[in-house]
Short mmCIF file of C-alpha atoms in Angstrom, two decimals:
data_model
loop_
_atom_site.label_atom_id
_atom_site.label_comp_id
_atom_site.label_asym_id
_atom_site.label_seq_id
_atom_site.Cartn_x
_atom_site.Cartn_y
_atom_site.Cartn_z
CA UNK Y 30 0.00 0.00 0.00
CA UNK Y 31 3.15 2.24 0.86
CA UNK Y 32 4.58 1.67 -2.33
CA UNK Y 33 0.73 2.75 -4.00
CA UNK Y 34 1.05 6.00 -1.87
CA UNK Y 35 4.70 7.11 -3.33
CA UNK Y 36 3.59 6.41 -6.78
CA UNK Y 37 0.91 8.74 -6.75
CA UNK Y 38 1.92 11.22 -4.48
CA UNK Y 39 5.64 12.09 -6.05
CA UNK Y 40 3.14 11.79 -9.50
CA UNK Y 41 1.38 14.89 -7.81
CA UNK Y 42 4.47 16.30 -7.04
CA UNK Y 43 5.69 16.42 -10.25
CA UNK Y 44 2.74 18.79 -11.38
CA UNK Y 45 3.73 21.42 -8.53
CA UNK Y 46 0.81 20.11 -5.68
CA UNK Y 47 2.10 20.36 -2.31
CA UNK Y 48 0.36 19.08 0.64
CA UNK Y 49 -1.71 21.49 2.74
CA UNK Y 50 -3.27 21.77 6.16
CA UNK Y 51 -6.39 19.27 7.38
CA UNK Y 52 -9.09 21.59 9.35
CA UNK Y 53 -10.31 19.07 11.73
CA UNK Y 54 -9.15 17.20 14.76
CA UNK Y 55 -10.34 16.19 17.59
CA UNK Y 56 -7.48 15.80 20.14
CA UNK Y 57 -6.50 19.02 22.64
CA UNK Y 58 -4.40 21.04 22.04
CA UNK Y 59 -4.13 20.01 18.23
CA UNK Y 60 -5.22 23.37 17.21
CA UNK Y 61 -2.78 25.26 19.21
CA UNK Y 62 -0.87 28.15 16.72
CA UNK Y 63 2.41 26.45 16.23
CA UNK Y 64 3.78 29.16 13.25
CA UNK Y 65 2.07 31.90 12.27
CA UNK Y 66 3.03 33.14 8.89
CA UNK Y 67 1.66 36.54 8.38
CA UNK Y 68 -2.13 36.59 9.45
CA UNK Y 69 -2.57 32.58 8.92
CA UNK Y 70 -1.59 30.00 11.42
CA UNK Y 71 -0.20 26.32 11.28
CA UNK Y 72 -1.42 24.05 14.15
CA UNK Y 73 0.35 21.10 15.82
CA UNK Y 74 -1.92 18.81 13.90
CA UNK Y 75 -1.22 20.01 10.42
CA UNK Y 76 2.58 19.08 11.12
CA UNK Y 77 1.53 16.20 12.75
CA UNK Y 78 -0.17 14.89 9.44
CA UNK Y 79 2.22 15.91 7.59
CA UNK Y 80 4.99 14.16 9.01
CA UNK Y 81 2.71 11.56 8.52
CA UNK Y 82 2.85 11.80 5.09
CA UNK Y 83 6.40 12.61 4.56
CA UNK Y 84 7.21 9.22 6.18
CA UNK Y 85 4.29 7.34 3.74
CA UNK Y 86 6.65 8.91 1.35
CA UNK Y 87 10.03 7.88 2.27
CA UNK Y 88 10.88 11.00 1.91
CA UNK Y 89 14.87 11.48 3.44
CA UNK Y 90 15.31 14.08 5.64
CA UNK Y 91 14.20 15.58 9.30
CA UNK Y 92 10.40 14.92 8.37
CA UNK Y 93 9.60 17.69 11.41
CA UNK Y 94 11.45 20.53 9.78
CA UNK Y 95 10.77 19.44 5.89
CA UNK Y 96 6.73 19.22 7.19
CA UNK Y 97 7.23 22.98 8.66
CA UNK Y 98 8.73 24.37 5.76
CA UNK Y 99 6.21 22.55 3.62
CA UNK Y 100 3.27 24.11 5.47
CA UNK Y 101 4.89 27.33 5.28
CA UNK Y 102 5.16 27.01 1.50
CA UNK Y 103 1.04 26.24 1.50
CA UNK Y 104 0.48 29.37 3.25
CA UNK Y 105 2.50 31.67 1.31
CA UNK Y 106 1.33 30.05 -2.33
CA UNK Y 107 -2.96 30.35 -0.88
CA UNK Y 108 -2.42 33.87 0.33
CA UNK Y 109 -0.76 34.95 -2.93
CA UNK Y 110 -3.94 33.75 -4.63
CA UNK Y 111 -6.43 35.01 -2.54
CA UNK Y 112 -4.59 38.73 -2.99
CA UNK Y 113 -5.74 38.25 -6.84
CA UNK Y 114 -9.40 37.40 -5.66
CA UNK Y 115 -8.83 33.76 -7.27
CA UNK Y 116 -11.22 30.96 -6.29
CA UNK Y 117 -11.54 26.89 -7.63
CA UNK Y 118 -14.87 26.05 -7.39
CA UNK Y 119 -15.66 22.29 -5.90
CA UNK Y 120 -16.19 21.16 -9.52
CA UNK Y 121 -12.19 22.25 -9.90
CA UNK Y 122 -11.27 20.25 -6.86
CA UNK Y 123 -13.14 16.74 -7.84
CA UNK Y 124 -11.19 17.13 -11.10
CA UNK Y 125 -7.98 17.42 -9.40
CA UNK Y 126 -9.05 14.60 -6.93
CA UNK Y 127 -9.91 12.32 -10.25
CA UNK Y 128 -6.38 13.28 -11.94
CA UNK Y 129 -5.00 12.94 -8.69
CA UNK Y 130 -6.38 9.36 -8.02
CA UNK Y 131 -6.16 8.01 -11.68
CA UNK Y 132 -1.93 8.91 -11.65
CA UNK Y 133 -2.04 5.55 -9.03
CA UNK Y 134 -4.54 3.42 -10.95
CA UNK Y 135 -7.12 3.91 -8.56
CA UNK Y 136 -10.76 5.32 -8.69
CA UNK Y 137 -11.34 8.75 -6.09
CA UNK Y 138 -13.27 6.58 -3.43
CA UNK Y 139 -10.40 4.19 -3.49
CA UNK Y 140 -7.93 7.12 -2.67
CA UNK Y 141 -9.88 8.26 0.15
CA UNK Y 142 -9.85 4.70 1.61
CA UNK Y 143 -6.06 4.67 1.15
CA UNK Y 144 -5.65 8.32 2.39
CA UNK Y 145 -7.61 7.13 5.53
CA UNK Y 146 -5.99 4.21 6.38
CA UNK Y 147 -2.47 6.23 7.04
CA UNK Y 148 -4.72 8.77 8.91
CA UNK Y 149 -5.47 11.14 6.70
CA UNK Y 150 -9.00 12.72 6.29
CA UNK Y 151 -10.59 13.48 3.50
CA UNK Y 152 -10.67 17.07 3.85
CA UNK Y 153 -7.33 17.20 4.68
CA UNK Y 154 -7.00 16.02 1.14
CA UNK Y 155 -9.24 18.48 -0.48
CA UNK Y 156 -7.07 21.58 1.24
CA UNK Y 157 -3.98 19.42 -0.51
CA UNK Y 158 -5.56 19.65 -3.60
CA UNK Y 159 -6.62 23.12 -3.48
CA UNK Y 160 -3.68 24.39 -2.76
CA UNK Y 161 -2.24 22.82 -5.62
CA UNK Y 162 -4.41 23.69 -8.16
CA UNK Y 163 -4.15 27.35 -7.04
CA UNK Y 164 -0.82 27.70 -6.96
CA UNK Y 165 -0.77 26.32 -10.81
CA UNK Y 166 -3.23 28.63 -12.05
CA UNK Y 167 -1.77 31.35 -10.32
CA UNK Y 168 1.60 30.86 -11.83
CA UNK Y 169 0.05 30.38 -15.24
CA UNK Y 170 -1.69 33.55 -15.19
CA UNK Y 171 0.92 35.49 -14.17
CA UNK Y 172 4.15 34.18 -16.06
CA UNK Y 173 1.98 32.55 -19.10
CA UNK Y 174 2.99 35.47 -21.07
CA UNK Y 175 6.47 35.69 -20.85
CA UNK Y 176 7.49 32.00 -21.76
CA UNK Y 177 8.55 31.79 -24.95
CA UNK Y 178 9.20 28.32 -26.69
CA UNK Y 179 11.19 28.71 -30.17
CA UNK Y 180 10.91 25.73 -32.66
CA UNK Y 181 14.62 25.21 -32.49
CA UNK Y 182 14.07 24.72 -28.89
CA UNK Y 183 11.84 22.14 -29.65
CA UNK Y 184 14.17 20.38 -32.30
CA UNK Y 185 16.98 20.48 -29.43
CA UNK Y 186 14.82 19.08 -26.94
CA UNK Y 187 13.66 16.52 -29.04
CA UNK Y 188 16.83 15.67 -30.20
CA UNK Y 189 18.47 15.41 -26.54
CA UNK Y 190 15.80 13.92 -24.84
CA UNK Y 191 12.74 12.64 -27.36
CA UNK Y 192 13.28 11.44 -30.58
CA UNK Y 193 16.76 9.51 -31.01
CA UNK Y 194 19.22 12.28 -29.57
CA UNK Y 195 22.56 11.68 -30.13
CA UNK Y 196 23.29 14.01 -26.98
CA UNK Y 197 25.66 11.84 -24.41
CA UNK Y 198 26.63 12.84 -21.15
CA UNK Y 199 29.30 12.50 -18.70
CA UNK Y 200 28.63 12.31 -15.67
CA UNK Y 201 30.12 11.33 -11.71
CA UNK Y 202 27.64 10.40 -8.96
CA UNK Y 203 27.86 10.59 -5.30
CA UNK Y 204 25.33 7.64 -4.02
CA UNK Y 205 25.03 8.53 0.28
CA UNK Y 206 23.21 5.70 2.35
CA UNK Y 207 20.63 6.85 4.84
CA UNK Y 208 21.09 5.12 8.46
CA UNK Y 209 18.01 5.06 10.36
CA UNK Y 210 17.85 8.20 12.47
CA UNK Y 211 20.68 10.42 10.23
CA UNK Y 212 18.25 11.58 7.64
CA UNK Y 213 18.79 14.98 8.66
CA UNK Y 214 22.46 15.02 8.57
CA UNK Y 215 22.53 13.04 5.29
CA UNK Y 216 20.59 15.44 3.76
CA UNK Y 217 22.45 18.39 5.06
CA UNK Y 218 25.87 16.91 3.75
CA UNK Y 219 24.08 15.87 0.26
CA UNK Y 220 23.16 19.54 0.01
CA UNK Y 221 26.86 20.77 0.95
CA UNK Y 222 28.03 18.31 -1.94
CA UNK Y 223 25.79 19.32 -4.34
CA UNK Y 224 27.07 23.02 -3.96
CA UNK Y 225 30.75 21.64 -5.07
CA UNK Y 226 32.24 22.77 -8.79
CA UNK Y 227 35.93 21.41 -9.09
CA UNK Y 228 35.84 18.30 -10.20
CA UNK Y 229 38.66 16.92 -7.96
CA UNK Y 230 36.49 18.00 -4.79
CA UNK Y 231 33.32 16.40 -5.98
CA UNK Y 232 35.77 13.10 -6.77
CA UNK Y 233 36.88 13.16 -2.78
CA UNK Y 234 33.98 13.52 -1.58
CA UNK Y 235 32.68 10.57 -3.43
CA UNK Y 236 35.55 8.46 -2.36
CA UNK Y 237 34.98 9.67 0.86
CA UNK Y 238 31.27 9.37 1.26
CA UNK Y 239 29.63 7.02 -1.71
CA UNK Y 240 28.32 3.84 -1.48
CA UNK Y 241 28.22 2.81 -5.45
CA UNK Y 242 31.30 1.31 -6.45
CA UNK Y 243 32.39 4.46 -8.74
CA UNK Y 244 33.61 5.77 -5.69
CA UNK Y 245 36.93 3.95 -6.50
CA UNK Y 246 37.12 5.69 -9.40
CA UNK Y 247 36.27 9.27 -7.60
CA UNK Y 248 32.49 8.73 -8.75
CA UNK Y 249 33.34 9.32 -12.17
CA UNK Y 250 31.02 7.35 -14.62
CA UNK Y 251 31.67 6.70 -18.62
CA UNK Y 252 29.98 8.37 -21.18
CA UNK Y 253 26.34 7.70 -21.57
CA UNK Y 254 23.56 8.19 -24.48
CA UNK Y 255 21.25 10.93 -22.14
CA UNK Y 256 17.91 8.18 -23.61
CA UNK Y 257 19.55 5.35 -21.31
CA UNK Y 258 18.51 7.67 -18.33
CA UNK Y 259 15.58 8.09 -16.65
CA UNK Y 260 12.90 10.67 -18.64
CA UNK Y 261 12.94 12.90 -15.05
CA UNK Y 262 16.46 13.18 -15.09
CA UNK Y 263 17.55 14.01 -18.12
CA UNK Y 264 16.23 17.66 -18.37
CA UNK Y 265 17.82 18.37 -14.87
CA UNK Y 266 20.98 17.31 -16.45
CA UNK Y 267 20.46 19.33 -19.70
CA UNK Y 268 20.57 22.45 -17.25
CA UNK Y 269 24.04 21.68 -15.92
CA UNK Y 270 27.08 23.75 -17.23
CA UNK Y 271 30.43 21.35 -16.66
CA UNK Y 272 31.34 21.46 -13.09
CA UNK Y 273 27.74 22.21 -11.83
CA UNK Y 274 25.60 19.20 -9.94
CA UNK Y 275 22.12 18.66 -9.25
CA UNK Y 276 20.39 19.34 -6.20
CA UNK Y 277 19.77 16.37 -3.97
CA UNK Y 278 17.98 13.67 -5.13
CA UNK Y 279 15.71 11.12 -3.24
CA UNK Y 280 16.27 7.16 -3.92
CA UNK Y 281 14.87 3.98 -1.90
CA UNK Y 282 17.40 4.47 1.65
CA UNK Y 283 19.64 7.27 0.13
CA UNK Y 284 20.20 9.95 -1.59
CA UNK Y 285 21.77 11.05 -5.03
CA UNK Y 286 24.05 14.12 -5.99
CA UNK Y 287 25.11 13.72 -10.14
CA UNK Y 288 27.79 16.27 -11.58
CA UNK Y 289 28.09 17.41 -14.65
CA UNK Y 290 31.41 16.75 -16.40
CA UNK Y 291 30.93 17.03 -19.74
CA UNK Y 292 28.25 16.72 -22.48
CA UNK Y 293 28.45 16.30 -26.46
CA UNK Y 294 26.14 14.98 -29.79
CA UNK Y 295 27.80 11.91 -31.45
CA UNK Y 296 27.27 11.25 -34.90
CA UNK Y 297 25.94 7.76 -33.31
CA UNK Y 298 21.80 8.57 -32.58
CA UNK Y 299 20.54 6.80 -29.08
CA UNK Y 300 17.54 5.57 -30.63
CA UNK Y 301 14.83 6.21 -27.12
CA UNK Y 302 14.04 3.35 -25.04
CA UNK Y 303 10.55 2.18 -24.97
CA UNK Y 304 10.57 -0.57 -22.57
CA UNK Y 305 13.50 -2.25 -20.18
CA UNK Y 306 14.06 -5.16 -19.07
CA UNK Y 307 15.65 -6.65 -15.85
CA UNK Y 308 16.23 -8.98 -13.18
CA UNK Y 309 16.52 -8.57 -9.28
CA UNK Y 310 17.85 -11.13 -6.96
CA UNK Y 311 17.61 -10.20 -3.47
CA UNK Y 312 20.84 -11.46 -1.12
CA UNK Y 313 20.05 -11.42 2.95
CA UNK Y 314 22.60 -10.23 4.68
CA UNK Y 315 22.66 -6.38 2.67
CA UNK Y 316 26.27 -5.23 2.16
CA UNK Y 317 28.29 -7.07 4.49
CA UNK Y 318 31.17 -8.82 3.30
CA UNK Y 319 30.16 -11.88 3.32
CA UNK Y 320 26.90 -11.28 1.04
CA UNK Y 321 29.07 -8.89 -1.61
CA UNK Y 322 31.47 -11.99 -1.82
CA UNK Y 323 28.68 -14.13 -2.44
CA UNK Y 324 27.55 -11.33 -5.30
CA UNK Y 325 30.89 -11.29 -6.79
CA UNK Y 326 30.65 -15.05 -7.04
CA UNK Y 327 27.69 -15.16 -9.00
CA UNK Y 328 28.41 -12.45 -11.13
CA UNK Y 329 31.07 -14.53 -12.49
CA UNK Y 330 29.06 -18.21 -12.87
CA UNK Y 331 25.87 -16.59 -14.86
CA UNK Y 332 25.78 -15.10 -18.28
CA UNK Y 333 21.87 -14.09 -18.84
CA UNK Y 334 18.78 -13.20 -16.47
CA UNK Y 335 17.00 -16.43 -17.28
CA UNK Y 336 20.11 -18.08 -14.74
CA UNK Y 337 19.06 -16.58 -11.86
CA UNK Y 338 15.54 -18.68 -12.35
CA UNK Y 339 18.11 -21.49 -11.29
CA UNK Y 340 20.09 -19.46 -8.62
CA UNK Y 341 16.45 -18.66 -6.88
CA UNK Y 342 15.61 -22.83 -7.06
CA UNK Y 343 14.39 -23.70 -3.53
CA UNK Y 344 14.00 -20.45 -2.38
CA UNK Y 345 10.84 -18.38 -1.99
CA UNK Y 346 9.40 -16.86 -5.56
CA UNK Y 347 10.11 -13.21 -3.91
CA UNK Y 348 13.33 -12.92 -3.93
CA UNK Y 349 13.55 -12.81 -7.52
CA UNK Y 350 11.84 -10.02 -9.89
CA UNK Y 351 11.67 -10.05 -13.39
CA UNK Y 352 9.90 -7.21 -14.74
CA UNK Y 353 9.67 -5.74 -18.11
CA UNK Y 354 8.40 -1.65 -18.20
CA UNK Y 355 8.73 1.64 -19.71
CA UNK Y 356 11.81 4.08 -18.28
CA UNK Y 357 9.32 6.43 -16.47
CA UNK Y 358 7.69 3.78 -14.49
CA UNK Y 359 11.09 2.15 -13.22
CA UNK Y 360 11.59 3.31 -9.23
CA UNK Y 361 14.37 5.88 -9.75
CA UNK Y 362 17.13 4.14 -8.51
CA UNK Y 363 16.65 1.18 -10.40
CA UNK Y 364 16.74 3.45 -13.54
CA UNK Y 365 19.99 5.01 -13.17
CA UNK Y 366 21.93 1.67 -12.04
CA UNK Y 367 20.19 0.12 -14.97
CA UNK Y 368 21.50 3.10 -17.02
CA UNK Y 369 25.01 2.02 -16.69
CA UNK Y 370 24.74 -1.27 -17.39
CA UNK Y 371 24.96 -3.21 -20.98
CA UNK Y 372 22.99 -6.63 -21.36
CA UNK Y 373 23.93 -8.97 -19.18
CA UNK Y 374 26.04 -6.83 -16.85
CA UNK Y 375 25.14 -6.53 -13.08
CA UNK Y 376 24.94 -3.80 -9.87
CA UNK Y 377 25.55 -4.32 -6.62
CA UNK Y 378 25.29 -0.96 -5.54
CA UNK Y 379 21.51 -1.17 -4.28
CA UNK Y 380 19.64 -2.50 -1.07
CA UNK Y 381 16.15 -3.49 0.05
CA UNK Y 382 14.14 -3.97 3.24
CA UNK Y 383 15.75 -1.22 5.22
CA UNK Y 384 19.70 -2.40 4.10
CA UNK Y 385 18.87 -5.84 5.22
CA UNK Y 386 18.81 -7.39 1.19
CA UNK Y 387 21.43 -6.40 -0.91
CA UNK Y 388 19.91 -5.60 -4.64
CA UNK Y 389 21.64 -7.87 -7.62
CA UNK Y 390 20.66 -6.43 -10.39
CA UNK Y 391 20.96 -7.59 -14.03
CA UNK Y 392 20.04 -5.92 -17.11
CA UNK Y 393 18.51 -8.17 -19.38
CA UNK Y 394 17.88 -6.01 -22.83
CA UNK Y 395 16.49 -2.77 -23.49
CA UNK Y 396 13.62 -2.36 -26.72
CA UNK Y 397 14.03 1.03 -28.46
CA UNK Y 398 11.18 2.71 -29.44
CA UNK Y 399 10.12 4.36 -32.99
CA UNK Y 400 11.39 7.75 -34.07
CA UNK Y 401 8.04 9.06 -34.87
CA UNK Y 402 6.55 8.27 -31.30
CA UNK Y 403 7.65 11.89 -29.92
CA UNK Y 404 4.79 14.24 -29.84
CA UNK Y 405 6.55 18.31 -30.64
CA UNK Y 406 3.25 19.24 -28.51
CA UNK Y 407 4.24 17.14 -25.47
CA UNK Y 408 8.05 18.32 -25.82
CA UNK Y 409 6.62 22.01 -26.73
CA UNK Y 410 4.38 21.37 -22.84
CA UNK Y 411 7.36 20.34 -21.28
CA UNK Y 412 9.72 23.16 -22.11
CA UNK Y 413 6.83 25.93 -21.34
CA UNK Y 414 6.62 23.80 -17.92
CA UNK Y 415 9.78 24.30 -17.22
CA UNK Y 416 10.36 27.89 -17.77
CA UNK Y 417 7.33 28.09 -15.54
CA UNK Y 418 8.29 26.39 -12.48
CA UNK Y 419 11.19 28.63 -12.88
CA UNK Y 420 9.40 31.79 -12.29
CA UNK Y 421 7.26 30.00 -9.80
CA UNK Y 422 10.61 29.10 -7.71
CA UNK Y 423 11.66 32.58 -8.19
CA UNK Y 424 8.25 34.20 -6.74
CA UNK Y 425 7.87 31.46 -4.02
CA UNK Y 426 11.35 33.13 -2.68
CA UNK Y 427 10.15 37.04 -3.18
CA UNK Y 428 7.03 35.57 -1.04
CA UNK Y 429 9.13 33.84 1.73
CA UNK Y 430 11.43 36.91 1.97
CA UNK Y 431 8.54 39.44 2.46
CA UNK Y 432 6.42 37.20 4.23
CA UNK Y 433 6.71 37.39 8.77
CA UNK Y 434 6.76 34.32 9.53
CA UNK Y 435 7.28 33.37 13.69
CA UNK Y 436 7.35 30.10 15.43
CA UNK Y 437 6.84 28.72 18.86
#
């Protein structure tokens, strides 16, 4: 059911929705004023449920501060749109609940019965929505006008990212485990990293702090076609000038910084992937030594995915996967481990159930899509949505630093 939750709630926040305060509890003292941010307060309960939800989400980090500074966020975004008088009727809000619900398979009624069983009442929900739509209209209304998509923007995009780019990237990755109880300092130091620009400092710090096995190599990965990557990641990585790195990224138990090293079209086009396939054995015992000696092992006795069918003989059917789907619906960091593999190669780099399995994973083929699959309008969409969660970052900030905000 967790794993139902992530999938449609990060599919939320990809369209800029961002939880928002629940207007009903019972308990005392729930309703105390916890942060006022100008004239409109946040009560213990609303940070209550929303460090629910952060941990529904796996989300890394000090869930108490990231659930503050979330609410503080709603606040700022539904006052900006109440200064312009505007107003989403309830017909506006079932339509975002029905988008909402159908991003996770799943019919509204079905999402409220999931939302409740972590807690979560149903008008808690409809203030999340609201403030989401909101927001997105408010941005569009006021920015709409001065984003500006070229048709050679389009042909780039589509060419680095759509329709058979030959664009290739080099990259070096810094992969941080998150102990139990350290999210807050993990996330702190995956921030500090991510603010790094020589290349020699980002390579100690992933010697001194990664758990992929790059970090022998100072993190440093080979060239890549940018259509083996995940569809999420690649415009992030367009953005990067050499020597810049993303900000931090959230995986399954870690967290991700990638920099930018250099970046180039090959005559050779990266035809895009529609579909990939792999295999996952999972190894008790996570990464101690004896289970990554065990890995080793096998990595050198099988050839193909169809071997591990025989590896897994006598054991229970759940500790081997073999799925076939499209790049955007492979968790994230399965994607980019599968990303730097060929056929038949294997990763050891993941984990499962909390550290205690140890992830080997084996690519066993990618299928390439058609050329003429890539919409221009979708591409056209996507670069428009970009520029405008730009200006929305930028006003979000002029808010915050205008806004008085005080805590207790």
């Amino acid at each position: 059911m967790k794993q139902t939750m992530r999938q449609i709630l990060f599919a939320a926040a990809a369209v800029g929705t961002i939880l928002t305060a629940p207007v009903s509890a019972l308990a005392q003292g729930l309703f105390d004023s916890v942060i006022k941010v100008n004239d409109r307060v946040i009560t213990q309960y609303e940070i209550d449920q929303r460090e629910l939800l952060l941990g529904v989400l796996n989300v890394p980090g000090n869930h108490a501060k990231l659930a503050r500074e979330q609410l503080i966020e709603d606040r700022l975004k539904l006052e900006a749109s109440d200064a312009v008088g505007l107003r989403i009727a309830q017909e506006g809000i079932d339509k975002g609940v029905a988008e909402f619900a159908s991003r996770g398979n799943l019919k509204p009624e079905q999402l409220y019965q999931l939302l409740a069983q972590e807690g979560i009442d149903k008008q808690s929900f409809h203030d999340f929505i609201l403030s989401g739509i909101s927001w997105r209209e408010l941005i569009r209304a006021k920015y709409n006008s001065r984003v500006s998509v070229s048709e050679t923007d389009i042909d780039k995009a589509m060419n680095a990212i759509s329709g058979g780019g030959s664009v290739q990237v080099l990259l070096s990755e810094i992969i941080i485990p998150i102990p139990q109880g350290r999210e807050a300092d993990v996330q702190a130091l995956a921030e500090e990293i991510s603010q790094i620009e020589s290349y020699d400092a980002f390579s100690d710090a992933a010697r001194k702090y990664s758990a992929a096995n790059s970090r022998n190599v100072g993190g440093r990965l080979g060239w890549m076609p940018i259509t083996n990557l995940p569809p999420a990641l690649r415009p992030l990585l367009l953005d990067l000038a050499p020597g810049e790195a993303t900000a931090p990224l959230p995986f399954q138990g870690a967290v991700a910084v990638f920099q930018m090293r250099g970046i180039q079209e090959s005559a050779f086009r990266s035809p895009e992937i529609a579909a990939v396939e792999y295999a996952a054995y999972y190894m008790p015992g996570g990464r101690s030594a004896e289970t990554l000696a065990r890995a080793e092992k096998l990595r050198g006795e099988i050839d193909r995915c169809d071997d591990l069918y025989a590896v897994n003989k006598g054991q229970p059917d759940e500790l081997l996967d073999r799925v076939s789907a499209t790049p955007a619906d492979l968790p994230r960091d399965i994607a980019l481990e599968l990303s730097k593999l060929d056929k038949g190669e294997v990763s050891t780099n993941l984990t499962r159930a909390d550290g205690q399995q140890l992830v080997f994973l084996m690519l066993c083929g990618r299928t390439p899509a058609s050329a003429g699959d890539t919409s221009r309008e979708d591409i056209a969409n996507q670069l428009r949505n970009r520029q405008l969660e730009a200006f929305a970052d930028g006003y979000l900030e002029e808010l915050r630093s205008e806004a008085r905000i005080t805590t207790r």
